[in-house]
């Protein structure tokens, strides 16, 4: 019933910008953490950024200062504004939601991923 749908991926030149969106449908609790992960070919999936329902953010060191995560709690939508993109940012980006309310603590949902390709 819960579904995460990503959009905004594509091809961009180094130094450019891209904005990813993830819309959540279905029934979820208000207290949760949403975020973005990415996986490059041959690499481990890594955390990019997270944001709590209260607005606290966390970023991987590799994207800090370049990426900004935000959310719209009313729409249960999370965004990732990516600036100053580098070829090393090329990866499949996955949207994630983790429940934090006591009755559903730890329940996790994933999107299917969207490809971001940064050219030189």
PDB file of C-alpha atoms in Angstrom:
ATOM      1  CA  UNK A   1       0.000   0.000   0.000  1.00  0.00           C
ATOM      2  CA  UNK A   2       2.879   2.363   0.748  1.00  0.00           C
ATOM      3  CA  UNK A   3       4.681   3.452  -2.368  1.00  0.00           C
ATOM      4  CA  UNK A   4       7.611   5.777  -3.000  1.00  0.00           C
ATOM      5  CA  UNK A   5       7.956   7.262  -6.464  1.00  0.00           C
ATOM      6  CA  UNK A   6      11.113   9.104  -7.470  1.00  0.00           C
ATOM      7  CA  UNK A   7      11.505  11.627 -10.248  1.00  0.00           C
ATOM      8  CA  UNK A   8      14.027  14.133 -11.517  1.00  0.00           C
ATOM      9  CA  UNK A   9      16.935  11.939 -12.495  1.00  0.00           C
ATOM     10  CA  UNK A  10      18.733  12.407 -15.763  1.00  0.00           C
ATOM     11  CA  UNK A  11      21.899  13.517 -17.494  1.00  0.00           C
ATOM     12  CA  UNK A  12      23.683  16.692 -16.479  1.00  0.00           C
ATOM     13  CA  UNK A  13      27.121  18.178 -17.055  1.00  0.00           C
ATOM     14  CA  UNK A  14      29.625  18.565 -14.274  1.00  0.00           C
ATOM     15  CA  UNK A  15      28.997  21.728 -12.335  1.00  0.00           C
ATOM     16  CA  UNK A  16      25.313  21.641 -13.094  1.00  0.00           C
ATOM     17  CA  UNK A  17      22.323  21.093 -10.871  1.00  0.00           C
ATOM     18  CA  UNK A  18      19.538  18.596 -10.572  1.00  0.00           C
ATOM     19  CA  UNK A  19      16.585  18.242  -8.235  1.00  0.00           C
ATOM     20  CA  UNK A  20      15.200  14.880  -7.227  1.00  0.00           C
ATOM     21  CA  UNK A  21      11.744  14.376  -5.798  1.00  0.00           C
ATOM     22  CA  UNK A  22      10.176  11.467  -3.976  1.00  0.00           C
ATOM     23  CA  UNK A  23       6.452  11.324  -3.387  1.00  0.00           C
ATOM     24  CA  UNK A  24       4.968   8.917  -0.872  1.00  0.00           C
ATOM     25  CA  UNK A  25       1.505   7.461  -1.182  1.00  0.00           C
ATOM     26  CA  UNK A  26      -0.329   5.247   1.257  1.00  0.00           C
ATOM     27  CA  UNK A  27      -0.733   5.335   5.015  1.00  0.00           C
ATOM     28  CA  UNK A  28       2.294   6.225   7.119  1.00  0.00           C
ATOM     29  CA  UNK A  29       2.769   7.738  10.552  1.00  0.00           C
ATOM     30  CA  UNK A  30       3.868  11.322  11.052  1.00  0.00           C
ATOM     31  CA  UNK A  31       7.126  10.548  12.839  1.00  0.00           C
ATOM     32  CA  UNK A  32       9.634   9.240  10.340  1.00  0.00           C
ATOM     33  CA  UNK A  33      12.938   9.797   8.633  1.00  0.00           C
ATOM     34  CA  UNK A  34      13.164  10.244   4.890  1.00  0.00           C
ATOM     35  CA  UNK A  35      16.304  10.274   2.875  1.00  0.00           C
ATOM     36  CA  UNK A  36      18.320   9.456  -0.187  1.00  0.00           C
ATOM     37  CA  UNK A  37      20.809   6.705  -0.810  1.00  0.00           C
ATOM     38  CA  UNK A  38      22.852   6.074  -3.910  1.00  0.00           C
ATOM     39  CA  UNK A  39      24.708   3.222  -5.503  1.00  0.00           C
ATOM     40  CA  UNK A  40      27.295   3.547  -8.231  1.00  0.00           C
ATOM     41  CA  UNK A  41      28.224   0.582 -10.451  1.00  0.00           C
ATOM     42  CA  UNK A  42      30.435  -1.810  -8.544  1.00  0.00           C
ATOM     43  CA  UNK A  43      30.087   0.171  -5.329  1.00  0.00           C
ATOM     44  CA  UNK A  44      28.231  -0.233  -2.067  1.00  0.00           C
ATOM     45  CA  UNK A  45      24.995   1.589  -1.519  1.00  0.00           C
ATOM     46  CA  UNK A  46      25.695   4.640   0.606  1.00  0.00           C
ATOM     47  CA  UNK A  47      23.672   7.163   2.529  1.00  0.00           C
ATOM     48  CA  UNK A  48      23.502  10.577   0.899  1.00  0.00           C
ATOM     49  CA  UNK A  49      21.244  12.609   3.163  1.00  0.00           C
ATOM     50  CA  UNK A  50      18.393  12.213   5.617  1.00  0.00           C
ATOM     51  CA  UNK A  51      15.806  14.480   7.142  1.00  0.00           C
ATOM     52  CA  UNK A  52      13.510  13.805  10.074  1.00  0.00           C
ATOM     53  CA  UNK A  53       9.886  14.820  10.313  1.00  0.00           C
ATOM     54  CA  UNK A  54      11.123  17.484  12.730  1.00  0.00           C
ATOM     55  CA  UNK A  55      13.488  18.929  10.144  1.00  0.00           C
ATOM     56  CA  UNK A  56      16.858  17.677  11.378  1.00  0.00           C
ATOM     57  CA  UNK A  57      19.227  16.877   8.524  1.00  0.00           C
ATOM     58  CA  UNK A  58      22.279  14.717   8.059  1.00  0.00           C
ATOM     59  CA  UNK A  59      24.617  14.579   5.063  1.00  0.00           C
ATOM     60  CA  UNK A  60      27.384  12.391   3.844  1.00  0.00           C
ATOM     61  CA  UNK A  61      30.690  14.229   3.902  1.00  0.00           C
ATOM     62  CA  UNK A  62      31.047  13.791   0.152  1.00  0.00           C
ATOM     63  CA  UNK A  63      27.957  15.885  -0.573  1.00  0.00           C
ATOM     64  CA  UNK A  64      27.945  18.303   2.334  1.00  0.00           C
ATOM     65  CA  UNK A  65      27.772  21.865   1.092  1.00  0.00           C
ATOM     66  CA  UNK A  66      26.625  20.822  -2.373  1.00  0.00           C
ATOM     67  CA  UNK A  67      23.393  18.926  -1.739  1.00  0.00           C
ATOM     68  CA  UNK A  68      20.369  20.054   0.221  1.00  0.00           C
ATOM     69  CA  UNK A  69      17.600  17.799   1.446  1.00  0.00           C
ATOM     70  CA  UNK A  70      14.152  19.138   2.243  1.00  0.00           C
ATOM     71  CA  UNK A  71      10.703  17.775   2.858  1.00  0.00           C
ATOM     72  CA  UNK A  72       7.074  18.720   2.723  1.00  0.00           C
ATOM     73  CA  UNK A  73       5.397  16.960   5.627  1.00  0.00           C
ATOM     74  CA  UNK A  74       1.898  17.731   4.405  1.00  0.00           C
ATOM     75  CA  UNK A  75       2.611  15.928   1.146  1.00  0.00           C
ATOM     76  CA  UNK A  76       5.085  13.440   2.621  1.00  0.00           C
ATOM     77  CA  UNK A  77       7.502  14.363  -0.116  1.00  0.00           C
ATOM     78  CA  UNK A  78      11.261  14.615   0.084  1.00  0.00           C
ATOM     79  CA  UNK A  79      13.539  16.552  -2.249  1.00  0.00           C
ATOM     80  CA  UNK A  80      17.221  16.498  -2.963  1.00  0.00           C
ATOM     81  CA  UNK A  81      18.678  19.621  -4.518  1.00  0.00           C
ATOM     82  CA  UNK A  82      22.022  18.714  -6.036  1.00  0.00           C
ATOM     83  CA  UNK A  83      24.376  21.520  -6.995  1.00  0.00           C
ATOM     84  CA  UNK A  84      27.946  21.554  -8.272  1.00  0.00           C
ATOM     85  CA  UNK A  85      27.531  18.010  -9.494  1.00  0.00           C
ATOM     86  CA  UNK A  86      30.621  15.938 -10.127  1.00  0.00           C
ATOM     87  CA  UNK A  87      31.131  12.787 -12.204  1.00  0.00           C
ATOM     88  CA  UNK A  88      31.600  10.936  -8.924  1.00  0.00           C
ATOM     89  CA  UNK A  89      27.965  11.682  -8.123  1.00  0.00           C
ATOM     90  CA  UNK A  90      26.866   9.396 -10.942  1.00  0.00           C
ATOM     91  CA  UNK A  91      24.725   6.675  -9.404  1.00  0.00           C
ATOM     92  CA  UNK A  92      21.263   5.298  -8.999  1.00  0.00           C
ATOM     93  CA  UNK A  93      19.578   7.330  -6.297  1.00  0.00           C
ATOM     94  CA  UNK A  94      17.047   5.645  -4.037  1.00  0.00           C
ATOM     95  CA  UNK A  95      14.412   7.287  -1.889  1.00  0.00           C
ATOM     96  CA  UNK A  96      13.904   5.877   1.575  1.00  0.00           C
ATOM     97  CA  UNK A  97      11.393   6.254   4.389  1.00  0.00           C
ATOM     98  CA  UNK A  98      11.849   4.770   7.858  1.00  0.00           C
ATOM     99  CA  UNK A  99       9.070   4.820  10.431  1.00  0.00           C
ATOM    100  CA  UNK A 100      10.012   6.131  13.867  1.00  0.00           C
ATOM    101  CA  UNK A 101       6.700   6.046  15.723  1.00  0.00           C
ATOM    102  CA  UNK A 102       6.606   3.441  18.525  1.00  0.00           C
ATOM    103  CA  UNK A 103       3.974   1.259  16.877  1.00  0.00           C
ATOM    104  CA  UNK A 104       5.832   1.012  13.562  1.00  0.00           C
ATOM    105  CA  UNK A 105       9.396   1.709  14.560  1.00  0.00           C
ATOM    106  CA  UNK A 106      11.896   0.549  11.997  1.00  0.00           C
ATOM    107  CA  UNK A 107       9.542  -0.204   9.128  1.00  0.00           C
ATOM    108  CA  UNK A 108      11.350   0.808   5.967  1.00  0.00           C
ATOM    109  CA  UNK A 109      10.210   1.549   2.436  1.00  0.00           C
ATOM    110  CA  UNK A 110      12.264   2.065  -0.692  1.00  0.00           C
ATOM    111  CA  UNK A 111      11.722   3.582  -4.072  1.00  0.00           C
ATOM    112  CA  UNK A 112      12.899   1.790  -7.182  1.00  0.00           C
ATOM    113  CA  UNK A 113      15.631   4.303  -7.911  1.00  0.00           C
ATOM    114  CA  UNK A 114      16.359   6.991 -10.449  1.00  0.00           C
ATOM    115  CA  UNK A 115      19.563   7.271 -12.437  1.00  0.00           C
ATOM    116  CA  UNK A 116      21.695  10.388 -12.225  1.00  0.00           C
ATOM    117  CA  UNK A 117      24.519  10.672 -14.731  1.00  0.00           C
ATOM    118  CA  UNK A 118      27.043  13.499 -14.519  1.00  0.00           C
ATOM    119  CA  UNK A 119      29.245  13.994 -17.561  1.00  0.00           C
ATOM    120  CA  UNK A 120      32.618  15.711 -17.733  1.00  0.00           C
TER     121      UNK A 120
END
